Short mmCIF file of C-alpha atoms in Angstrom, two decimals:
data_model
loop_
_atom_site.label_atom_id
_atom_site.label_comp_id
_atom_site.label_asym_id
_atom_site.label_seq_id
_atom_site.Cartn_x
_atom_site.Cartn_y
_atom_site.Cartn_z
CA UNK B 1 17.49 -42.18 39.14
CA UNK B 2 14.45 -43.26 38.55
CA UNK B 3 13.25 -46.14 35.82
CA UNK B 4 10.70 -47.37 34.42
CA UNK B 5 10.56 -50.48 31.79
CA UNK B 6 7.78 -51.92 29.52
CA UNK B 7 7.05 -54.69 28.58
CA UNK B 8 5.06 -57.08 26.56
CA UNK B 9 2.94 -60.62 27.38
CA UNK B 10 3.92 -62.51 24.01
CA UNK B 11 3.63 -66.47 23.33
CA UNK B 12 6.97 -68.58 23.56
CA UNK B 13 8.23 -68.54 19.78
CA UNK B 14 8.29 -71.96 18.72
CA UNK B 15 4.39 -72.69 19.75
CA UNK B 16 1.49 -73.61 16.63
CA UNK B 17 -0.29 -69.28 16.74
CA UNK B 18 -4.01 -70.83 15.36
CA UNK B 19 -6.82 -67.86 15.45
CA UNK B 20 -10.45 -67.70 17.13
CA UNK B 21 -12.87 -68.28 14.93
CA UNK B 22 -13.60 -64.83 14.25
CA UNK B 23 -9.57 -64.11 13.43
CA UNK B 24 -9.36 -60.95 15.45
CA UNK B 25 -7.22 -62.43 17.88
CA UNK B 26 -4.61 -65.50 18.81
CA UNK B 27 -6.41 -68.14 20.40
CA UNK B 28 -3.94 -68.51 23.26
CA UNK B 29 -5.42 -71.59 25.32
CA UNK B 30 -2.70 -74.03 24.95
CA UNK B 31 0.04 -71.39 24.16
CA UNK B 32 3.23 -70.83 26.69
CA UNK B 33 3.96 -66.98 27.30
CA UNK B 34 6.98 -65.11 27.56
CA UNK B 35 7.86 -61.80 27.61
CA UNK B 36 9.61 -60.36 24.48
CA UNK B 37 13.28 -60.89 23.69
CA UNK B 38 14.06 -56.81 22.97
CA UNK B 39 12.13 -56.10 26.35
CA UNK B 40 14.12 -58.76 28.59
CA UNK B 41 16.63 -57.28 27.39
CA UNK B 42 15.61 -53.56 28.44
CA UNK B 43 13.97 -55.23 31.66
CA UNK B 44 18.39 -56.56 31.94
CA UNK B 45 19.40 -53.30 31.56
CA UNK B 46 17.61 -51.61 34.27
CA UNK B 47 18.67 -53.11 36.73
CA UNK B 48 22.45 -53.03 35.18
CA UNK B 49 22.08 -49.27 35.01
CA UNK B 50 20.33 -49.01 38.72
CA UNK B 51 22.94 -51.65 40.01
CA UNK B 52 25.39 -48.92 38.24
CA UNK B 53 23.76 -45.45 39.06
CA UNK B 54 21.39 -46.19 42.32
CA UNK B 55 18.12 -45.26 42.39
CA UNK B 56 14.69 -47.77 41.37
CA UNK B 57 13.07 -49.36 38.71
CA UNK B 58 9.32 -50.31 37.71
CA UNK B 59 8.24 -52.72 35.39
CA UNK B 60 5.06 -51.76 33.60
CA UNK B 61 3.05 -53.97 31.20
CA UNK B 62 -0.58 -54.46 29.86
CA UNK B 63 -2.05 -57.59 28.94
CA UNK B 64 -4.44 -60.69 31.42
CA UNK B 65 -4.04 -60.99 34.47
CA UNK B 66 -1.29 -63.68 33.84
CA UNK B 67 1.04 -61.58 32.64
CA UNK B 68 1.55 -60.72 36.19
CA UNK B 69 3.76 -64.34 35.54
CA UNK B 70 6.55 -61.95 33.80
CA UNK B 71 5.85 -59.11 35.81
CA UNK B 72 7.14 -61.43 38.57
CA UNK B 73 10.02 -62.50 37.10
CA UNK B 74 11.52 -58.94 36.08
CA UNK B 75 10.81 -58.40 40.31
CA UNK B 76 12.84 -61.73 40.26
CA UNK B 77 16.24 -60.17 38.28
CA UNK B 78 15.94 -57.07 40.27
CA UNK B 79 13.28 -54.48 39.41
CA UNK B 80 11.60 -52.78 42.35
CA UNK B 81 7.83 -53.02 41.39
CA UNK B 82 5.71 -53.63 39.54
CA UNK B 83 2.52 -52.63 37.84
CA UNK B 84 -0.17 -54.35 36.25
CA UNK B 85 -2.61 -52.45 33.66
CA UNK B 86 -4.78 -55.79 34.06
CA UNK B 87 -7.53 -56.17 30.34
CA UNK B 88 -9.69 -58.33 29.01
CA UNK B 89 -6.87 -60.35 27.61
CA UNK B 90 -7.53 -59.21 23.88
CA UNK B 91 -4.31 -57.79 22.37
CA UNK B 92 -4.61 -53.87 22.12
CA UNK B 93 -3.45 -52.27 19.16
CA UNK B 94 -0.41 -50.17 19.28
CA UNK B 95 -2.73 -46.51 19.47
CA UNK B 96 -4.73 -48.05 22.54
CA UNK B 97 -1.72 -49.89 24.07
CA UNK B 98 0.44 -46.24 23.90
CA UNK B 99 -2.38 -44.41 25.44
CA UNK B 100 -2.74 -46.95 28.52
CA UNK B 101 1.12 -46.20 29.33
CA UNK B 102 0.60 -43.13 28.83
CA UNK B 103 -2.21 -42.55 30.91
CA UNK B 104 -0.78 -44.81 33.22
CA UNK B 105 2.76 -42.33 33.51
CA UNK B 106 0.46 -39.20 33.70
CA UNK B 107 -1.03 -40.99 36.99
CA UNK B 108 1.75 -41.92 38.31
CA UNK B 109 3.03 -38.24 38.36
CA UNK B 110 0.51 -36.80 39.59
CA UNK B 111 0.73 -38.85 42.53
CA UNK B 112 4.46 -37.98 42.98
CA UNK B 113 6.73 -40.08 40.70
CA UNK B 114 8.47 -39.36 38.39
CA UNK B 115 10.76 -41.07 35.90
CA UNK B 116 14.07 -40.37 34.79
CA UNK B 117 14.30 -43.25 32.13
CA UNK B 118 11.77 -44.74 29.97
CA UNK B 119 13.02 -48.29 28.40
CA UNK B 120 10.73 -49.97 25.83
CA UNK B 121 12.05 -53.06 23.55
CA UNK B 122 12.39 -52.21 19.79
CA UNK B 123 10.04 -53.95 18.99
CA UNK B 124 7.26 -56.57 19.88
CA UNK B 125 8.09 -60.22 18.84
CA UNK B 126 4.78 -61.02 18.42
CA UNK B 127 3.17 -57.70 16.34
CA UNK B 128 5.97 -56.47 15.64
CA UNK B 129 4.82 -52.91 14.95
CA UNK B 130 8.15 -50.45 16.48
CA UNK B 131 4.73 -48.17 17.41
CA UNK B 132 4.45 -47.85 21.00
CA UNK B 133 7.57 -46.01 22.63
CA UNK B 134 7.40 -43.29 19.74
CA UNK B 135 3.93 -42.88 20.82
CA UNK B 136 4.93 -42.74 24.15
CA UNK B 137 7.33 -40.26 23.35
CA UNK B 138 5.63 -37.64 21.44
CA UNK B 139 2.44 -37.76 23.91
CA UNK B 140 4.98 -37.06 26.52
CA UNK B 141 7.52 -34.48 24.97
CA UNK B 142 9.93 -36.64 25.52
CA UNK B 143 13.66 -37.37 23.40
CA UNK B 144 13.71 -40.53 21.60
CA UNK B 145 15.98 -42.92 20.23
CA UNK B 146 14.99 -46.37 19.11
CA UNK B 147 17.35 -49.45 17.53
CA UNK B 148 19.83 -48.72 20.39
CA UNK B 149 22.75 -51.21 21.18
CA UNK B 150 24.51 -49.86 24.19
CA UNK B 151 23.50 -47.34 26.44
CA UNK B 152 25.47 -45.34 29.31
CA UNK B 153 23.96 -42.94 32.11
CA UNK B 154 25.89 -39.44 33.50
CA UNK B 155 24.99 -36.76 35.43
CA UNK B 156 21.44 -36.65 33.98
CA UNK B 157 22.82 -37.63 30.36
CA UNK B 158 21.56 -40.56 28.35
CA UNK B 159 24.49 -41.87 25.80
CA UNK B 160 22.96 -44.56 23.29
CA UNK B 161 24.90 -46.27 20.79
CA UNK B 162 23.36 -47.58 17.62
CA UNK B 163 24.38 -49.85 14.38
CA UNK B 164 24.47 -48.02 11.24
CA UNK B 165 25.84 -49.19 8.03
CA UNK B 166 28.90 -51.01 9.12
CA UNK B 167 29.74 -48.44 11.63
CA UNK B 168 27.78 -46.45 14.74
CA UNK B 169 25.58 -43.65 15.39
CA UNK B 170 26.09 -42.44 19.03
CA UNK B 171 23.19 -39.23 20.54
CA UNK B 172 23.57 -37.67 23.87
CA UNK B 173 20.28 -36.62 25.41
CA UNK B 174 19.45 -35.31 28.70
CA UNK B 175 17.09 -36.99 30.62
CA UNK B 176 14.35 -37.09 31.43
CA UNK B 177 14.22 -40.10 27.49
CA UNK B 178 13.17 -42.75 26.27
CA UNK B 179 15.35 -45.46 25.00
CA UNK B 180 13.91 -48.50 22.96
CA UNK B 181 17.18 -51.60 22.97
CA UNK B 182 17.98 -54.05 20.56
CA UNK B 183 18.01 -57.80 21.41
CA UNK B 184 22.04 -57.63 22.00
CA UNK B 185 23.08 -54.69 24.06
CA UNK B 186 23.08 -57.30 26.50
CA UNK B 187 22.69 -60.42 27.97
CA UNK B 188 19.65 -61.37 30.37
CA UNK B 189 20.69 -63.45 33.89
CA UNK B 190 18.75 -65.69 34.14
CA UNK B 191 16.40 -65.43 37.70
CA UNK B 192 18.11 -67.41 40.78
CA UNK B 193 15.72 -68.97 43.29
CA UNK B 194 15.95 -67.15 45.88
CA UNK B 195 15.32 -63.95 43.88
CA UNK B 196 11.80 -66.30 42.93
CA UNK B 197 10.84 -66.09 46.29
CA UNK B 198 11.23 -62.52 47.00
CA UNK B 199 9.46 -61.73 43.95
CA UNK B 200 6.31 -63.91 44.68
CA UNK B 201 5.94 -61.76 48.31
CA UNK B 202 6.12 -58.38 46.19
CA UNK B 203 3.12 -56.68 45.32
CA UNK B 204 1.90 -56.01 41.65
CA UNK B 205 0.30 -52.73 41.89
CA UNK B 206 -2.73 -53.28 39.45
CA UNK B 207 -5.49 -51.24 37.35
CA UNK B 208 -8.12 -53.11 35.55
CA UNK B 209 -8.51 -51.06 32.48
CA UNK B 210 -12.09 -51.08 30.19
CA UNK B 211 -11.25 -52.19 25.91
CA UNK B 212 -10.79 -49.53 24.28
CA UNK B 213 -12.02 -47.72 22.48
CA UNK B 214 -12.19 -44.77 20.19
CA UNK B 215 -12.62 -42.10 22.53
CA UNK B 216 -9.27 -43.58 24.36
CA UNK B 217 -6.64 -43.05 21.41
CA UNK B 218 -7.96 -39.97 20.56
CA UNK B 219 -8.15 -38.47 23.70
CA UNK B 220 -4.74 -39.14 23.74
CA UNK B 221 -4.70 -37.55 20.21
CA UNK B 222 -2.81 -41.08 19.13
CA UNK B 223 -5.61 -41.63 16.81
CA UNK B 224 -4.93 -44.68 13.88
CA UNK B 225 -6.34 -47.72 12.07
CA UNK B 226 -8.92 -50.04 13.43
CA UNK B 227 -7.54 -54.02 13.40
CA UNK B 228 -10.40 -55.90 10.99
CA UNK B 229 -8.53 -59.33 11.15
CA UNK B 230 -5.71 -61.20 11.26
CA UNK B 231 -3.98 -64.00 8.54
CA UNK B 232 -1.81 -66.63 9.22
CA UNK B 233 0.91 -66.99 6.75
CA UNK B 234 0.26 -70.14 4.70
CA UNK B 235 2.24 -73.24 5.52
CA UNK B 236 4.72 -74.64 3.19
CA UNK B 237 5.71 -78.43 3.15
CA UNK B 238 7.88 -80.20 3.72
CA UNK B 239 9.20 -83.90 2.24
CA UNK B 240 11.61 -86.46 4.39
CA UNK B 241 13.38 -89.52 2.38
CA UNK B 242 14.78 -91.83 4.07
CA UNK B 243 17.68 -93.01 2.36
CA UNK B 244 18.37 -95.91 4.92
CA UNK B 245 19.65 -97.05 7.82
CA UNK B 246 23.16 -98.04 9.09
CA UNK B 247 26.02 -98.68 6.33
CA UNK B 248 23.51 -99.91 3.71
CA UNK B 249 22.09 -96.03 3.40
CA UNK B 250 26.29 -94.33 2.74
CA UNK B 251 25.81 -95.40 -0.38
CA UNK B 252 22.79 -93.56 -1.76
CA UNK B 253 24.56 -90.44 0.63
CA UNK B 254 27.38 -90.36 -1.60
CA UNK B 255 24.67 -90.20 -4.42
CA UNK B 256 23.27 -87.28 -2.62
CA UNK B 257 26.29 -85.38 -2.40
CA UNK B 258 27.34 -85.80 -5.97
CA UNK B 259 23.75 -84.46 -6.98
CA UNK B 260 23.94 -81.47 -4.91
CA UNK B 261 27.67 -80.55 -5.92
CA UNK B 262 28.94 -80.95 -2.42
CA UNK B 263 30.46 -84.53 -3.55
CA UNK B 264 32.73 -84.62 -7.14
CA UNK B 265 34.35 -87.91 -8.34
#
């Protein structure tokens, strides 16, 4: 079995996000980066499936040169190959991203490498657009299941389960197929020191991409809306009241508990 897992480099959660001067991109100068949690689980699931069924795995991302760090983290936990679709660092919309991934998969097929299973995260942590996996499946004419919380492969058939209204929906599809998983399908392992050392020695196959234009999306039949600008949500102000220190604060704490209805005399 041959598995391709697609991940996205995103800013670390908890960091303060600011925009560039033209408000079209996130200013990344002071941000750390990681992989979306859903896609982190997709990577772990790829490793587990190969451990159980045999075969090989590949991780792919579209992003700047620095996204090689996220690819090496995936290889450190057991992914065999890595492909970087290198951009100039600007964020690509889901239409162009899907088109670039489709082109890369078709180029792999032309070179003799085909994939039985494409694994995606259900949505990216930064944009939350839910689109890329579905667009890739449509362009490649593959069955697609999203929101998956359990996945088994047996005799060329994928059995996927997702939560629905207090129960489960169960799907069976023949491979090749595309599956988008949700956080919670597994508990991703931490890369070991030997794993990180092995990953540093592995080659990352890189293809440098030109910025997306009108032709790239339409060529794949994936035309969509155009981003005009980004807008940060309004910040809410908080107020802190110091009630005192030590034992002297105890009466004030009792008064607050009474006001909010937690304590009654």
